[in-house]
PDB file of C-alpha atoms in Angstrom:
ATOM      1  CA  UNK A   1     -12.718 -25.598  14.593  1.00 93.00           C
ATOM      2  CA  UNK A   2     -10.799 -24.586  11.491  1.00 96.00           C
ATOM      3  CA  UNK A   3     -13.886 -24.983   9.536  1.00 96.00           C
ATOM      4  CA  UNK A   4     -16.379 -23.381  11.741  1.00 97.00           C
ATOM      5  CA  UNK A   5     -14.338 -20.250  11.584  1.00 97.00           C
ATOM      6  CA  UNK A   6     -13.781 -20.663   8.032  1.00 97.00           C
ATOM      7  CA  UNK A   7     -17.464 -20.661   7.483  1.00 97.00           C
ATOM      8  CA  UNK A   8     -18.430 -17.391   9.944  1.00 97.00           C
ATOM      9  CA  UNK A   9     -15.388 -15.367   8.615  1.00 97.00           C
ATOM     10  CA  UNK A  10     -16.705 -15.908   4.950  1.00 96.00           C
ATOM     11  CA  UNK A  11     -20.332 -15.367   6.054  1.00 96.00           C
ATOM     12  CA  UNK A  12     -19.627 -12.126   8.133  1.00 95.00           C
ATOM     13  CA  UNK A  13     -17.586 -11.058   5.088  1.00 96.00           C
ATOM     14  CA  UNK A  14     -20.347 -11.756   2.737  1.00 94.00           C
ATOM     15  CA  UNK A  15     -22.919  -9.792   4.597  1.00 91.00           C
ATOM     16  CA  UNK A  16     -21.253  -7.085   4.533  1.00 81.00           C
ATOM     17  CA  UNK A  17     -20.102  -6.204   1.022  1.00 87.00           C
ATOM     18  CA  UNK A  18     -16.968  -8.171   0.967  1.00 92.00           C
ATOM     19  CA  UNK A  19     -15.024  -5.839   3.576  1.00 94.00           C
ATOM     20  CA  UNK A  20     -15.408  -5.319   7.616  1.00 96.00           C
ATOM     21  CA  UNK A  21     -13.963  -3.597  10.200  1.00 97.00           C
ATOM     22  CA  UNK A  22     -11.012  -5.634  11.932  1.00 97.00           C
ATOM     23  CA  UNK A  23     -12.187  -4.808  14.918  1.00 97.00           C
ATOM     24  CA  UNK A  24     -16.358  -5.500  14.319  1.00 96.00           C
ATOM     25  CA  UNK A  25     -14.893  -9.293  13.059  1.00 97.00           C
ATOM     26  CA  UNK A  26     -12.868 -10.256  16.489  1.00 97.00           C
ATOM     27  CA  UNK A  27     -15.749  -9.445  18.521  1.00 97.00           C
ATOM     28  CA  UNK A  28     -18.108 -11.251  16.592  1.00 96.00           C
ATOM     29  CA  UNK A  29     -16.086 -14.221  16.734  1.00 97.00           C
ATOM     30  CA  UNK A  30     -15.218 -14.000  20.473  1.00 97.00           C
ATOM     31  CA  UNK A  31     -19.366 -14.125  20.718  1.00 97.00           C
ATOM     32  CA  UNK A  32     -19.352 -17.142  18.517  1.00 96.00           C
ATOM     33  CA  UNK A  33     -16.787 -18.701  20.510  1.00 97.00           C
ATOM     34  CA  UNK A  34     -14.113 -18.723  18.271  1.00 97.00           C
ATOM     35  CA  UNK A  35     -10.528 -17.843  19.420  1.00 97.00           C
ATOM     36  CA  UNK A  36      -8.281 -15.421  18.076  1.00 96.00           C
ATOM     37  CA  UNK A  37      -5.653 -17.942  16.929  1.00 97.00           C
ATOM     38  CA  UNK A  38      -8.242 -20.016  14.971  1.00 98.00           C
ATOM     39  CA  UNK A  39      -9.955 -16.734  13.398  1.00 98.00           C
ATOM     40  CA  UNK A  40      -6.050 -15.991  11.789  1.00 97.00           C
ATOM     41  CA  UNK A  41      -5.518 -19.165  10.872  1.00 98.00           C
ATOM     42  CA  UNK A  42      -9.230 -18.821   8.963  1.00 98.00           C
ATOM     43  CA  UNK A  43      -8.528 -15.153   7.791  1.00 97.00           C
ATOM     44  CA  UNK A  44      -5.262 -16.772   5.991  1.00 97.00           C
ATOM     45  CA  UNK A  45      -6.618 -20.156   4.606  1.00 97.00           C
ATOM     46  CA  UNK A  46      -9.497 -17.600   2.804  1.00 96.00           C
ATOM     47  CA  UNK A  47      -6.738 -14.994   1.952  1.00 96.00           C
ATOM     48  CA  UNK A  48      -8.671 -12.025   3.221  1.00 97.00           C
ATOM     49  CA  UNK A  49      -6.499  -9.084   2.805  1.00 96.00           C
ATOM     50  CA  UNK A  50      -5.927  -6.731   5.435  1.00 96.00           C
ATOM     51  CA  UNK A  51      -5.525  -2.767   5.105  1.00 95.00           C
ATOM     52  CA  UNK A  52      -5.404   0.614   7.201  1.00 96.00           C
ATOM     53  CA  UNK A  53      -8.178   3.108   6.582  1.00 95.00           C
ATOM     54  CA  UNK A  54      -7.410   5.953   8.464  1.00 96.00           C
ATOM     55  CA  UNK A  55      -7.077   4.444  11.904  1.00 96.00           C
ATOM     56  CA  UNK A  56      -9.275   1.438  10.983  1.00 97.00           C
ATOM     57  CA  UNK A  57      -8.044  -2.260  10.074  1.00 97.00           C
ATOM     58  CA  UNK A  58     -10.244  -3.707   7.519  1.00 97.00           C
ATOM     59  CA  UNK A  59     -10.713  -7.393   6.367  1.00 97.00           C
ATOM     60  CA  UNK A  60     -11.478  -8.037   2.790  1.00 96.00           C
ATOM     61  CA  UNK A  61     -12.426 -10.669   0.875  1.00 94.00           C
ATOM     62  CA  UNK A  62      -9.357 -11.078  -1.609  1.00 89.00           C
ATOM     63  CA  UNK A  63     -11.994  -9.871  -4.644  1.00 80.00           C
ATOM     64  CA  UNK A  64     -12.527  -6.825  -3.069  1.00 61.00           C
ATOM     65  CA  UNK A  65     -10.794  -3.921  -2.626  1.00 59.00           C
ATOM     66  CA  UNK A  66     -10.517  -2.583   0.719  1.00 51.00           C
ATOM     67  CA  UNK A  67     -11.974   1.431   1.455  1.00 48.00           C
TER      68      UNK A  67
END
């Protein structure tokens, strides 16, 4: 499962310029089937950053720069 989410997180990521909203990413996965405790586990083992834009969490890939 690890793997799967691996894969989608990096895909979703890469589609959309390195960076997503938190928020955008969760309910994705939840439509891919993928829980929330495997898409952390995923977001870590990739080392996507995570930052606060105005009220928005964003996910980055860790060669981008967040907003």
């Amino acid at each position: 499962a690890l793997g799967v989410a691996e894969k989608f997180l990096l895909d979703l990521l890469t589609k959309g310029d390195g960076q997503l909203p938190a928020k955008e990413i969760k309910a994705e996965a939840e439509s891919a089937d993928i829980s929330n405790a495997t898409l952390a586990r995923a977001k870590d083992s990739l080392r996507v950053k995570s930052k606060k834009v105005g009220r928005v969490w964003i996910w980055a890939l860790p060669n981008q720069n967040a907003a």
